[in-house]
Short mmCIF file of C-alpha atoms in Angstrom, two decimals:
data_model
loop_
_atom_site.label_atom_id
_atom_site.label_comp_id
_atom_site.label_asym_id
_atom_site.label_seq_id
_atom_site.Cartn_x
_atom_site.Cartn_y
_atom_site.Cartn_z
CA UNK A 80 40.88 158.44 -86.90
CA UNK A 81 44.28 157.00 -87.86
CA UNK A 82 45.01 155.90 -91.38
CA UNK A 83 44.36 152.25 -92.08
CA UNK A 84 46.91 149.90 -93.61
CA UNK A 85 46.29 146.29 -94.55
CA UNK A 86 49.17 143.95 -93.82
CA UNK A 87 49.55 140.74 -95.81
CA UNK A 88 52.14 138.45 -94.25
CA UNK A 89 53.59 135.79 -96.53
CA UNK A 90 55.61 132.78 -95.54
CA UNK A 91 56.68 132.08 -99.10
CA UNK A 92 57.83 128.63 -100.08
CA UNK A 93 58.12 127.13 -103.52
CA UNK A 94 54.75 127.05 -105.22
CA UNK A 95 54.20 127.70 -108.90
CA UNK A 96 51.04 129.71 -108.20
CA UNK A 97 52.32 131.97 -105.40
CA UNK A 98 53.00 134.96 -107.63
CA UNK A 99 49.70 134.43 -109.44
CA UNK A 100 47.90 134.74 -106.10
CA UNK A 101 49.64 138.05 -105.35
CA UNK A 102 48.96 139.49 -108.82
CA UNK A 103 45.30 138.51 -108.57
CA UNK A 104 45.10 139.98 -105.05
CA UNK A 105 46.34 143.37 -106.31
CA UNK A 106 43.86 143.21 -109.18
CA UNK A 107 40.92 142.58 -106.84
CA UNK A 108 42.11 145.32 -104.45
CA UNK A 109 42.07 147.76 -107.35
CA UNK A 110 38.50 146.69 -108.23
CA UNK A 111 37.47 147.40 -104.64
CA UNK A 112 38.92 150.91 -104.87
CA UNK A 113 41.72 150.25 -102.35
CA UNK A 114 44.96 152.08 -103.19
CA UNK A 115 48.05 149.91 -103.52
CA UNK A 116 50.01 152.01 -100.99
CA UNK A 117 47.52 150.98 -98.29
CA UNK A 118 48.70 147.36 -98.60
CA UNK A 119 51.89 146.30 -96.86
CA UNK A 120 53.29 142.97 -98.07
CA UNK A 121 55.48 141.54 -95.32
CA UNK A 122 57.59 138.43 -95.86
CA UNK A 123 57.84 135.87 -93.08
CA UNK A 124 61.30 136.88 -91.88
CA UNK A 125 60.23 140.53 -91.45
CA UNK A 126 57.36 139.92 -89.02
CA UNK A 127 59.14 142.27 -86.61
CA UNK A 128 57.91 145.11 -88.86
CA UNK A 129 54.28 144.08 -88.35
CA UNK A 130 51.97 146.58 -86.64
CA UNK A 131 49.72 144.47 -84.41
CA UNK A 132 47.22 147.34 -84.09
CA UNK A 133 46.34 147.23 -87.80
CA UNK A 134 44.51 144.52 -89.77
CA UNK A 135 46.76 141.64 -90.79
CA UNK A 136 46.33 138.34 -92.58
CA UNK A 137 48.89 135.61 -93.08
CA UNK A 138 49.42 133.18 -95.97
CA UNK A 139 51.57 130.18 -95.15
CA UNK A 140 52.65 128.29 -98.27
CA UNK A 141 53.56 124.77 -97.17
CA UNK A 142 56.32 122.50 -98.44
CA UNK A 143 57.97 119.21 -97.48
CA UNK A 144 60.72 120.87 -95.41
CA UNK A 145 58.65 123.23 -93.27
CA UNK A 146 59.62 123.73 -89.66
CA UNK A 147 58.57 125.84 -86.70
CA UNK A 148 60.02 129.37 -86.61
CA UNK A 149 59.95 132.25 -84.13
CA UNK A 150 58.29 134.46 -86.78
CA UNK A 151 55.44 132.00 -87.22
CA UNK A 152 55.02 131.69 -83.46
CA UNK A 153 54.76 135.50 -83.17
CA UNK A 154 51.93 135.45 -85.72
CA UNK A 155 50.12 132.70 -83.80
CA UNK A 156 50.64 134.37 -80.41
CA UNK A 157 49.11 137.61 -81.67
CA UNK A 158 45.96 135.83 -82.93
CA UNK A 159 46.48 136.86 -86.55
CA UNK A 160 44.42 134.87 -89.04
CA UNK A 161 46.54 132.32 -90.87
CA UNK A 162 45.62 130.51 -94.06
CA UNK A 163 47.77 127.38 -94.51
CA UNK A 164 48.18 126.56 -98.22
CA UNK A 165 49.21 123.10 -99.41
CA UNK A 166 49.66 121.38 -102.77
CA UNK A 167 47.36 118.53 -101.73
CA UNK A 168 45.05 118.33 -98.70
CA UNK A 169 46.13 114.72 -98.20
CA UNK A 170 49.70 115.98 -97.67
CA UNK A 171 48.80 118.78 -95.24
CA UNK A 172 50.37 117.05 -92.22
CA UNK A 173 53.68 116.72 -94.07
CA UNK A 174 53.72 120.17 -95.69
CA UNK A 175 52.81 122.19 -92.57
CA UNK A 176 54.56 122.66 -89.21
CA UNK A 177 52.80 121.07 -86.26
CA UNK A 178 51.51 124.40 -84.92
CA UNK A 179 49.29 124.73 -88.03
CA UNK A 180 47.88 121.21 -88.07
CA UNK A 181 44.70 122.30 -86.29
CA UNK A 182 43.96 125.06 -88.81
CA UNK A 183 41.83 124.19 -91.83
CA UNK A 184 44.15 124.33 -94.87
CA UNK A 185 43.35 125.12 -98.49
CA UNK A 186 44.64 123.42 -101.62
CA UNK A 187 46.56 125.29 -104.34
CA UNK A 188 47.44 123.15 -107.33
CA UNK A 189 45.60 124.80 -110.20
CA UNK A 190 44.91 128.32 -111.46
CA UNK A 191 41.26 128.24 -110.34
CA UNK A 192 42.35 127.87 -106.70
CA UNK A 193 43.90 131.37 -106.78
CA UNK A 194 40.48 133.08 -106.76
CA UNK A 195 39.42 131.13 -103.68
CA UNK A 196 42.57 132.12 -101.79
CA UNK A 197 42.25 135.80 -102.72
CA UNK A 198 38.62 135.75 -101.52
CA UNK A 199 39.83 134.37 -98.17
CA UNK A 200 42.31 137.26 -97.84
CA UNK A 201 39.68 139.89 -98.64
CA UNK A 202 37.26 138.30 -96.18
CA UNK A 203 40.02 138.28 -93.56
CA UNK A 204 40.53 142.02 -94.08
CA UNK A 205 36.73 142.54 -93.88
CA UNK A 206 36.77 143.93 -97.43
CA UNK A 207 34.37 141.14 -98.35
CA UNK A 208 31.75 139.84 -95.99
CA UNK A 209 32.37 136.34 -94.70
CA UNK A 210 28.95 135.14 -95.77
CA UNK A 211 29.27 133.89 -99.35
CA UNK A 212 25.73 133.72 -100.67
CA UNK A 213 24.74 132.55 -104.13
CA UNK A 214 21.27 132.44 -105.68
CA UNK A 215 20.63 129.95 -108.49
CA UNK A 216 18.03 131.14 -111.00
CA UNK A 217 16.92 128.46 -113.44
CA UNK A 218 13.99 126.91 -115.30
CA UNK A 219 13.22 123.57 -113.66
CA UNK A 220 12.21 121.62 -116.73
CA UNK A 221 15.38 122.61 -118.61
CA UNK A 222 18.27 122.71 -116.13
CA UNK A 223 17.38 121.00 -112.82
CA UNK A 224 20.33 118.58 -113.04
CA UNK A 225 22.90 121.38 -113.45
CA UNK A 226 21.19 123.53 -110.79
CA UNK A 227 21.44 120.72 -108.26
CA UNK A 228 25.03 119.97 -109.29
CA UNK A 229 26.02 123.62 -108.80
CA UNK A 230 24.18 123.69 -105.46
CA UNK A 231 26.27 120.75 -104.20
CA UNK A 232 29.61 121.93 -105.61
CA UNK A 233 29.22 125.54 -104.45
CA UNK A 234 28.31 124.31 -100.95
CA UNK A 235 31.52 122.23 -100.95
CA UNK A 236 33.45 125.40 -101.83
CA UNK A 237 32.14 127.35 -98.87
CA UNK A 238 29.16 129.15 -100.43
CA UNK A 239 25.73 129.44 -98.83
CA UNK A 240 23.54 128.53 -101.81
CA UNK A 241 19.88 129.35 -102.38
CA UNK A 242 18.03 126.84 -104.55
CA UNK A 243 14.24 127.05 -104.45
CA UNK A 244 13.68 123.31 -104.07
CA UNK A 245 16.12 123.06 -101.13
CA UNK A 246 16.06 126.46 -99.40
CA UNK A 247 12.45 127.46 -98.69
CA UNK A 248 10.72 125.80 -95.76
CA UNK A 249 7.08 124.68 -95.94
CA UNK A 250 4.43 127.31 -95.03
CA UNK A 251 6.71 130.23 -95.98
CA UNK A 252 5.55 132.85 -98.49
CA UNK A 253 7.49 131.60 -101.49
CA UNK A 254 7.89 134.89 -103.39
CA UNK A 255 8.67 137.03 -100.30
CA UNK A 256 11.28 134.55 -99.13
CA UNK A 257 12.78 134.28 -102.60
CA UNK A 258 13.34 138.05 -103.00
CA UNK A 259 14.46 138.39 -99.36
CA UNK A 260 17.17 135.78 -99.95
CA UNK A 261 18.11 137.38 -103.27
CA UNK A 262 18.62 140.76 -101.54
CA UNK A 263 21.24 139.13 -99.32
CA UNK A 264 23.09 137.30 -102.10
CA UNK A 265 26.49 138.24 -103.50
CA UNK A 266 25.88 136.82 -106.96
CA UNK A 267 23.16 135.20 -109.08
CA UNK A 268 23.88 132.04 -111.07
CA UNK A 269 21.61 132.44 -114.09
CA UNK A 270 21.21 129.19 -116.05
CA UNK A 271 20.31 130.71 -119.40
CA UNK A 272 18.48 127.91 -121.18
CA UNK A 273 16.30 128.13 -124.29
CA UNK A 274 13.09 129.24 -122.50
CA UNK A 275 14.60 131.03 -119.47
CA UNK A 276 13.11 134.43 -120.42
CA UNK A 277 9.75 132.91 -121.32
CA UNK A 278 9.09 132.11 -117.68
CA UNK A 279 7.42 134.85 -115.63
CA UNK A 280 9.34 133.79 -112.50
CA UNK A 281 12.88 133.54 -113.88
CA UNK A 282 12.41 136.75 -115.86
CA UNK A 283 11.30 138.52 -112.66
CA UNK A 284 14.29 137.12 -110.77
CA UNK A 285 16.63 138.48 -113.43
CA UNK A 286 14.99 141.92 -113.35
CA UNK A 287 15.15 142.07 -109.54
CA UNK A 288 18.85 141.09 -109.53
CA UNK A 289 19.54 143.73 -112.16
CA UNK A 290 17.75 146.46 -110.19
CA UNK A 291 19.71 145.54 -107.04
CA UNK A 292 23.07 145.61 -108.92
CA UNK A 293 23.78 142.01 -107.95
CA UNK A 294 26.47 140.39 -110.08
CA UNK A 295 25.18 137.76 -112.48
CA UNK A 296 27.10 134.70 -113.67
CA UNK A 297 25.33 134.03 -116.96
CA UNK A 298 25.77 130.38 -117.96
CA UNK A 299 24.49 130.06 -121.53
CA UNK A 300 23.31 126.75 -122.96
CA UNK A 301 24.45 125.68 -126.47
CA UNK A 302 22.66 127.39 -129.39
CA UNK A 303 20.88 129.84 -127.06
CA UNK A 304 20.85 133.47 -128.20
CA UNK A 305 21.64 135.96 -125.44
CA UNK A 306 18.65 138.11 -124.49
CA UNK A 307 19.20 141.84 -125.13
CA UNK A 308 18.49 142.67 -121.48
CA UNK A 309 21.34 140.34 -120.45
CA UNK A 310 23.93 141.58 -122.94
CA UNK A 311 25.77 143.63 -120.29
CA UNK A 312 26.63 140.47 -118.35
CA UNK A 313 29.63 138.49 -119.57
CA UNK A 314 28.36 135.07 -120.67
CA UNK A 315 29.97 131.72 -120.03
CA UNK A 316 28.98 129.80 -123.14
CA UNK A 317 28.55 126.05 -122.82
CA UNK A 318 29.18 123.51 -125.57
CA UNK A 319 27.43 120.18 -126.09
CA UNK A 320 30.63 118.37 -125.10
CA UNK A 321 30.53 120.11 -121.67
CA UNK A 322 27.57 117.92 -120.65
CA UNK A 323 27.82 114.31 -119.50
CA UNK A 324 26.76 112.02 -122.38
CA UNK A 325 26.30 115.21 -124.46
CA UNK A 326 22.80 115.46 -123.00
CA UNK A 327 21.76 119.11 -122.37
CA UNK A 328 19.56 118.03 -119.44
CA UNK A 329 22.40 116.10 -117.84
CA UNK A 330 25.09 117.35 -115.44
CA UNK A 331 28.21 119.25 -116.54
CA UNK A 332 31.68 117.70 -116.62
CA UNK A 333 33.86 118.45 -113.60
CA UNK A 334 36.32 120.81 -115.35
CA UNK A 335 33.48 123.11 -116.43
CA UNK A 336 32.07 123.22 -112.91
CA UNK A 337 35.52 124.24 -111.62
CA UNK A 338 35.66 127.07 -114.17
CA UNK A 339 32.21 128.32 -113.17
CA UNK A 340 33.10 128.36 -109.47
CA UNK A 341 36.28 130.33 -110.23
CA UNK A 342 34.25 132.86 -112.24
CA UNK A 343 31.77 133.11 -109.35
CA UNK A 344 34.61 134.05 -106.98
CA UNK A 345 35.84 136.87 -109.23
CA UNK A 346 32.39 138.29 -110.05
CA UNK A 347 31.52 138.21 -106.35
CA UNK A 348 34.27 140.76 -105.62
CA UNK A 349 33.06 143.10 -108.37
CA UNK A 350 29.42 142.68 -107.38
CA UNK A 351 30.01 143.53 -103.72
CA UNK A 352 32.22 146.48 -104.69
CA UNK A 353 29.47 147.79 -107.00
CA UNK A 354 26.72 147.45 -104.39
CA UNK A 355 28.91 149.06 -101.73
CA UNK A 356 29.65 151.95 -104.11
CA UNK A 357 25.93 152.42 -104.79
CA UNK A 358 25.14 152.72 -101.06
CA UNK A 359 28.06 155.11 -100.44
CA UNK A 360 27.09 157.13 -103.53
CA UNK A 361 23.47 157.58 -102.41
CA UNK A 362 24.67 158.62 -98.96
CA UNK A 363 27.28 161.05 -100.34
CA UNK A 364 24.65 162.76 -102.51
CA UNK A 365 22.45 163.42 -99.46
CA UNK A 366 25.40 164.60 -97.34
CA UNK A 367 26.48 167.06 -100.02
CA UNK A 368 22.96 168.43 -100.51
CA UNK A 369 22.81 169.10 -96.74
CA UNK A 370 26.33 170.66 -96.63
CA UNK A 371 27.58 168.00 -94.21
CA UNK A 372 31.27 167.19 -94.33
CA UNK A 373 32.26 163.53 -94.53
CA UNK A 374 35.30 161.40 -95.27
CA UNK A 375 35.34 157.89 -96.70
CA UNK A 376 37.91 155.66 -95.02
CA UNK A 377 39.98 152.93 -96.76
CA UNK A 378 38.05 150.32 -94.74
CA UNK A 379 34.82 151.52 -96.44
CA UNK A 380 33.46 153.32 -93.38
CA UNK A 381 32.30 156.96 -93.45
CA UNK A 382 33.02 159.59 -90.80
CA UNK A 383 30.57 162.47 -90.45
CA UNK A 384 31.98 165.80 -89.30
CA UNK A 385 29.46 168.24 -87.89
CA UNK A 386 32.06 170.66 -86.54
CA UNK A 387 35.79 171.27 -86.77
CA UNK A 388 36.37 169.91 -83.28
CA UNK A 389 34.41 166.69 -83.40
CA UNK A 390 34.01 163.69 -85.67
CA UNK A 391 31.95 161.39 -83.51
CA UNK A 392 29.55 159.77 -85.98
CA UNK A 393 30.53 156.71 -87.96
CA UNK A 394 28.56 155.18 -90.83
CA UNK A 395 29.17 151.54 -91.82
CA UNK A 396 27.69 150.85 -95.28
CA UNK A 397 26.44 147.27 -95.39
CA UNK A 398 25.63 145.15 -98.42
CA UNK A 399 22.63 142.88 -97.95
CA UNK A 400 20.97 142.24 -94.60
CA UNK A 401 22.76 143.40 -91.41
CA UNK A 402 23.84 140.29 -89.49
CA UNK A 403 25.36 139.63 -86.05
CA UNK A 404 28.84 139.77 -87.62
CA UNK A 405 28.11 143.34 -88.79
CA UNK A 406 27.21 144.38 -85.25
CA UNK A 407 30.29 142.67 -83.83
CA UNK A 408 32.52 144.48 -86.32
CA UNK A 409 30.80 147.79 -85.52
CA UNK A 410 31.40 147.30 -81.80
CA UNK A 411 35.17 147.58 -82.32
CA UNK A 412 34.78 151.26 -83.21
CA UNK A 413 33.22 152.16 -79.85
CA UNK A 414 36.75 151.93 -78.39
CA UNK A 415 37.93 154.66 -80.81
CA UNK A 416 36.00 157.52 -79.18
CA UNK A 417 33.15 157.20 -81.66
CA UNK A 418 29.97 158.25 -79.87
CA UNK A 419 27.43 157.18 -82.47
CA UNK A 420 27.60 154.30 -84.94
CA UNK A 421 25.10 153.62 -87.69
CA UNK A 422 24.81 150.58 -89.94
CA UNK A 423 23.62 151.85 -93.32
CA UNK A 424 21.69 149.34 -95.44
CA UNK A 425 19.21 149.04 -98.29
CA UNK A 426 15.93 147.67 -96.91
CA UNK A 427 14.23 147.25 -100.31
CA UNK A 428 13.22 143.62 -100.95
CA UNK A 429 13.99 142.61 -97.34
CA UNK A 430 11.07 140.90 -95.54
CA UNK A 431 9.02 143.16 -93.28
CA UNK A 432 9.46 140.81 -90.31
CA UNK A 433 13.25 141.15 -90.58
CA UNK A 434 13.02 144.95 -90.68
CA UNK A 435 10.83 144.82 -87.54
CA UNK A 436 13.55 142.74 -85.87
CA UNK A 437 16.23 145.30 -86.82
CA UNK A 438 14.01 148.07 -85.43
CA UNK A 439 13.74 146.14 -82.16
CA UNK A 440 17.55 145.84 -82.01
CA UNK A 441 17.80 149.63 -82.51
CA UNK A 442 15.92 150.08 -79.25
CA UNK A 443 18.15 147.75 -77.25
CA UNK A 444 21.64 148.21 -78.77
CA UNK A 445 23.94 151.27 -78.91
CA UNK A 446 24.58 150.61 -82.62
CA UNK A 447 21.64 151.68 -84.80
CA UNK A 448 20.55 150.74 -88.32
CA UNK A 449 19.59 153.33 -90.90
CA UNK A 450 17.84 152.81 -94.23
CA UNK A 451 19.59 154.32 -97.25
CA UNK A 452 16.27 155.66 -98.56
CA UNK A 453 15.74 157.71 -95.37
CA UNK A 454 19.14 159.43 -95.11
CA UNK A 455 17.66 162.90 -95.59
CA UNK A 456 15.46 162.42 -92.48
CA UNK A 457 18.27 161.78 -90.00
CA UNK A 458 21.53 163.10 -91.45
CA UNK A 459 20.98 166.63 -90.08
CA UNK A 460 20.46 165.49 -86.49
#
């Protein structure tokens, strides 16, 4: 299988934060274990050097004097994902050439916006999954106002947010659904109020998240001492002045919410990288104990080699619950002379009905799912 390179195309115009975006991108790539030499940065006037058979993503930094160019048209004609970036969404029509007016733009006018843009790049390269799921863990009688505020603001920023009062339908098993949704989350927003760890439910949520290696954004209320079990998670400590009317049961001021969302973006990358590493690590241990040769690719897939002449089994480690997008991505590898493809996932805490559905898909689709806990049963075959 040929070596992967990721190509980041940049149409660079004057923007104070452009270089900050690139520095942050390289930092996140390093956290994901991607070597810097696997990333090709291509400026807009060098699109002719682009390899259209390798993954590419384009950033277009808008300005008042933008115009159509042949290089931009080549990017559009080859169906490469483009992220238009403007200083103000209200000025998008003026700052972007007409060919980009139909593409949803993103605003870059403050440092916090950089995280959001870098997440878009990583999602475009399939280094992060496109689903952006957040679970809010909180004690209702202490932090309902902030929980609801975060629910609304995270939704506005493209996250799929789980909040118990809004996300579980009537007649569903509350606890099963709660842990099922947690297993498919990228991060947990833990609203660490005075009595958070005194509640059986919130304490159990924290312990489950910890056991699943899900990243936790720990938002600590004023004068609250951090619980010893949560000391490993970097806290975001609130002050009385961060609350509207200085009321600890009220909503947070807008600037604090923006900071929390930026932190969520950065912890999401590290959380997904950690969970991916855990799955790959468990698999590697079993492969080594069975003397089976394997190679881990830069795109996080694993090739199994059962003989010197063939490498026809591909493993795709998957964080959370396998979705239709995972199958669609897997399908692309069938063209590369891969005879067998397996989606490797951790079934623990996933609802039994969903696992039955995945088993049914295994019967009817050429791409099969495999549980990480059962690697030893099938890896030899």
